[in-house]
Coordinates of C-alpha atoms in Angstrom, one line a residue:
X136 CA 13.6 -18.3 3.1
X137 CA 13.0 -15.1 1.6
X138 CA 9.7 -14.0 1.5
X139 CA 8.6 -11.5 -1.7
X140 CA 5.7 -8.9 -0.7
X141 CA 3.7 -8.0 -3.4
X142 CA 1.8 -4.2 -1.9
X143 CA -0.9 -3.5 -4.5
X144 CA -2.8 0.2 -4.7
X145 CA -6.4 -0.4 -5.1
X146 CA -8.6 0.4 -8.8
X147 CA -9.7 3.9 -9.4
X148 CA -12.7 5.4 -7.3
X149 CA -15.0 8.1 -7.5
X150 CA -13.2 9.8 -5.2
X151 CA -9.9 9.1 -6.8
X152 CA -11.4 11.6 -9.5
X153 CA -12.1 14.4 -7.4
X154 CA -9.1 13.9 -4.8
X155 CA -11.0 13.2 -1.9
X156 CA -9.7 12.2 1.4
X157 CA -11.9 9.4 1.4
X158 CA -10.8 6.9 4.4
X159 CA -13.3 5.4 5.9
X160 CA -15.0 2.5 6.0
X161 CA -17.1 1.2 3.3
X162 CA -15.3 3.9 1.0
X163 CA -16.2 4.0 -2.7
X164 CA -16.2 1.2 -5.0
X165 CA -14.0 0.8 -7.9
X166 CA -15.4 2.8 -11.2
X167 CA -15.7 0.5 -14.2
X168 CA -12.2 1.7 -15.0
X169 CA -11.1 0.9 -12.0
X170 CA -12.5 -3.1 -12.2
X171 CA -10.6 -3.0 -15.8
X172 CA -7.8 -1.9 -14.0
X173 CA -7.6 -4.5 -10.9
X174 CA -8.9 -7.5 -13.8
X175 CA -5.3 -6.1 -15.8
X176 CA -3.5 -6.1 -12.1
X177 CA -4.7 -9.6 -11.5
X178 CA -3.6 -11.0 -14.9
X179 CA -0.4 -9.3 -14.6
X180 CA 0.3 -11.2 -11.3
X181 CA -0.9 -14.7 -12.5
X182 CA 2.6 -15.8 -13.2
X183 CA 3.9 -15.0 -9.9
X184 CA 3.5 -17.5 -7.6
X185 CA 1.5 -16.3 -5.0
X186 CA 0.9 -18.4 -1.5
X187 CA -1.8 -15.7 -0.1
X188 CA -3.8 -12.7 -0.7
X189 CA -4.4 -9.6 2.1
X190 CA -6.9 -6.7 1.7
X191 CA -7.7 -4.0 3.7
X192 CA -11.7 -4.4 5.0
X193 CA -12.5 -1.3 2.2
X194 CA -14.2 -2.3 -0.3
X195 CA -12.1 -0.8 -3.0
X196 CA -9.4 -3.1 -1.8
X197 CA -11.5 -6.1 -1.3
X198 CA -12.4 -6.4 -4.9
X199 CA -9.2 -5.5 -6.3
X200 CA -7.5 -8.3 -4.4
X201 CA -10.5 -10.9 -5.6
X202 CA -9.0 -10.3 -8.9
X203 CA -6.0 -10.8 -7.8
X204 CA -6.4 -14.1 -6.3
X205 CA -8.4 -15.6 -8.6
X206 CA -6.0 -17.5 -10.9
X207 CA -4.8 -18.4 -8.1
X208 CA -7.8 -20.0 -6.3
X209 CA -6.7 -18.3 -3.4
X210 CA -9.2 -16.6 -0.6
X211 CA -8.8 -13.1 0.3
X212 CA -7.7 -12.3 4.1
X213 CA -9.3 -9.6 5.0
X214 CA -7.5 -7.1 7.5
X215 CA -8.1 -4.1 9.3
X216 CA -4.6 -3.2 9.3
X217 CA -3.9 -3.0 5.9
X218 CA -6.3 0.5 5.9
X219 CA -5.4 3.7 4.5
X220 CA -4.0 6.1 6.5
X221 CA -6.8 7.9 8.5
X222 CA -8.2 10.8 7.3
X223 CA -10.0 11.8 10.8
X224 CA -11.2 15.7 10.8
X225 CA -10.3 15.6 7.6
X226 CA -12.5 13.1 6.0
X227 CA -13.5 13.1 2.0
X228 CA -12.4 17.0 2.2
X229 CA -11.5 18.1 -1.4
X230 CA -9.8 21.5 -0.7
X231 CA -5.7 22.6 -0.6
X232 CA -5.6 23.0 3.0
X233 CA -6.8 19.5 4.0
X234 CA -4.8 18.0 1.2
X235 CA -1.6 19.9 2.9
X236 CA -2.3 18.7 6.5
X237 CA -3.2 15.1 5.8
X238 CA 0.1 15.1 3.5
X239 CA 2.4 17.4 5.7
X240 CA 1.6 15.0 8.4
X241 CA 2.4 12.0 6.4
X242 CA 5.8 13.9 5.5
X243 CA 6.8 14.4 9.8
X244 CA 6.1 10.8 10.1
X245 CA 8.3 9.8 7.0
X246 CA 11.2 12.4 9.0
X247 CA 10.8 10.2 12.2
X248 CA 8.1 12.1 14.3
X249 CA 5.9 9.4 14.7
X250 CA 4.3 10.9 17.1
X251 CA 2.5 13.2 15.5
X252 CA -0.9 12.9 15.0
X253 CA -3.7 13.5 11.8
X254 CA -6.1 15.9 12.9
X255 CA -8.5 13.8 14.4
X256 CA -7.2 10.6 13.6
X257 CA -3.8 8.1 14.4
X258 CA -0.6 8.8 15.3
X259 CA 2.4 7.7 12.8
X260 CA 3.6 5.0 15.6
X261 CA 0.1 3.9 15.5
X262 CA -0.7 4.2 11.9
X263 CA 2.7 1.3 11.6
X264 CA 2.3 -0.9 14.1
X265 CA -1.6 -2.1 12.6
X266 CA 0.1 -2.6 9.2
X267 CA 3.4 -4.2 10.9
X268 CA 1.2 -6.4 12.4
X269 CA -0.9 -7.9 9.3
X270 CA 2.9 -8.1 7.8
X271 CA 3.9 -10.1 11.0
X272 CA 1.2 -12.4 10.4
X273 CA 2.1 -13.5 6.8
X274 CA 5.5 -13.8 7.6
X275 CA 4.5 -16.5 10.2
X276 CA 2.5 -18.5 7.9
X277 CA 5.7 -19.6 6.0
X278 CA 4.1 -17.9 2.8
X279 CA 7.2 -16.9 -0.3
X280 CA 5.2 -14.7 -1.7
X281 CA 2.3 -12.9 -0.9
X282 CA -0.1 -10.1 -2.5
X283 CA -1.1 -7.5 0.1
X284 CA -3.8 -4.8 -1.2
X285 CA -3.8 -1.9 0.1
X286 CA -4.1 2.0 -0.2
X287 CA -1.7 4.7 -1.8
X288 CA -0.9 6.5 1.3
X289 CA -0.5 4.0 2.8
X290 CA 1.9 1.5 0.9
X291 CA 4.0 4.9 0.4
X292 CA 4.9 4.8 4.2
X293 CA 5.4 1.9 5.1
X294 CA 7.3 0.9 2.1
X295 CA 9.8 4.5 2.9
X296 CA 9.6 3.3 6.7
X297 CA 10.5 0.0 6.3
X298 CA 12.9 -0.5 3.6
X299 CA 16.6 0.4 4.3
X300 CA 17.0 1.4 0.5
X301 CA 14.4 3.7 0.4
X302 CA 14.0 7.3 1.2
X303 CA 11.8 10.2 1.1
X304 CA 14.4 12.0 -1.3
X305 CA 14.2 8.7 -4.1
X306 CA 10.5 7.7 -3.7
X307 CA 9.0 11.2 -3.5
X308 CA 10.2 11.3 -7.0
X309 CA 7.7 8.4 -7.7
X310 CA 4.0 8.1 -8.7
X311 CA 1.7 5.1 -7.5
X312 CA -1.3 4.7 -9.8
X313 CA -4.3 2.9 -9.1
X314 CA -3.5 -0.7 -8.9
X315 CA 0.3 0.1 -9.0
X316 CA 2.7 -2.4 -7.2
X317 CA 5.5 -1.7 -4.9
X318 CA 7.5 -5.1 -4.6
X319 CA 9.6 -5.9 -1.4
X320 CA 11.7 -9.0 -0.5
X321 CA 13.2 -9.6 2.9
X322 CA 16.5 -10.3 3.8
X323 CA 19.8 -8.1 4.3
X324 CA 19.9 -5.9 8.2
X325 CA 17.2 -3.9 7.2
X326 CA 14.7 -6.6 7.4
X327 CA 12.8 -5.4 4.2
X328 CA 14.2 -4.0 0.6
X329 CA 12.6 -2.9 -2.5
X330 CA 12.7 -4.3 -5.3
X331 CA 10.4 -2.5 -7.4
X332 CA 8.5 0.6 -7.2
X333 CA 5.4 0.3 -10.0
X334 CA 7.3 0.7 -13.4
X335 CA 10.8 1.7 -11.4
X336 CA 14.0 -0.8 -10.6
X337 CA 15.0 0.1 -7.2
X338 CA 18.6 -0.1 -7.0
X339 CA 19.6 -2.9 -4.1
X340 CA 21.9 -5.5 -3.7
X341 CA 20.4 -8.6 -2.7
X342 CA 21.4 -9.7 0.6
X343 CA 24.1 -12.7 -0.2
X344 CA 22.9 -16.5 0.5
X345 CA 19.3 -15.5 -0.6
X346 CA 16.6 -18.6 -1.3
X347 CA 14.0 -16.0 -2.4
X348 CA 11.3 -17.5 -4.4
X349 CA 11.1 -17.7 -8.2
X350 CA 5.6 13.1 -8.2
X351 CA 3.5 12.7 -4.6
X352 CA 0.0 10.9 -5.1
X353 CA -3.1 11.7 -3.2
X354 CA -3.9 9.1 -1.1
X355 CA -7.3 6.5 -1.2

């Protein structure tokens, strides 16, 4: 069976307004633009058919996804795994120079140097494997499709990491807005492709015999 992977950016922050590296835990809330926007995220996902919900334990991601699964009557799973990528050293810093590392990092890790580390945070290798293992997890449950919510940085790598029609040259050319959605199905040698990236068709080919079920953003 194919399963369809719903990966959700959470509603605008405060610190979404002043491009902060903001990382870890409780994190901001959502602005009351930002609950507008994950109430519009979760109405525009009633008619899928979802099986499950995921968060990351922030709670910026937390209430997005209760949106989410509300016309559902789904609870949210709650996982550490699903958290943006670590800030470390370089936490809720505003200025150019930690913007450039924490993305510059982020870029050696999309080129394959996983083992290069944030300053004062997780190595790329690391920074995968916890959200590999979450998407391990639903895959297990026997789930079609699922709604994972997550964190811009975040969904950006593992989404270039993960599925074989993706690259940094095609999605770097792509925004991911506050409660944007990046839609993967699996399938095909590559394990994962995209399907959708927020407003853009990603061109694929679906992998034959199927069954599937009906610019650079700052991260947080």
């Amino acid at each position: 069976m194919t399963v369809r992977l719903h990966l959700v950016r959470h509603g605008q922050t405060p610190s979404n307004l002043v491009s902060a590296l903001d990382t870890a835990a409780p994190g901001a809330p959502l602005t009351p633009e930002g609950q507008r926007q994950a109430r519009a995220v979760g109405e525009a996902l009633a008619a899928e058919p979802l099986d499950a919900v995921y968060a990351s334990t922030l709670d910026r991601a937390r209430a997005t996804a209760a949106e989410v699964a509300r016309p559902h009557g789904l609870d949210v799973q709650v996982r550490e795994g699903l958290r943006e990528v670590q800030a470390g050293d370089l936490e809720m810093r505003t200025d150019p120079d930690a913007v450039h590392r924490y993305l510059s990092t982020m870029v050696a890790w999309a080129s394959g140097d996983l083992d290069a580390v944030m300053p004062g945070g997780e190595s790329g290798r690391a920074t995968l494997d916890r959200f590999d293992a979450v998407v391990d997890e639903l895959l297990g449950t026997g789930a079609g499709t699922v709604a994972a919510v997550s964190h811009g940085a975040m969904i950006r790598l593992w989404a270039l990491t993960r599925a074989g029609n993706l690259d940094a040259a095609t999605a770097g050319r792509w925004s991911l807005d506050n409660t944007g959605v990046v839609t993967l199905e699996t399938g095909g040698s590559t394990g994962w492709y995209a399907t959708r990236w927020q407003d853009e068709v990603v061109p694929h080919t679906a992998p034959a015999g199927g069954d599937g079920p009906g610019g650079e953003p700052l991260p947080v």
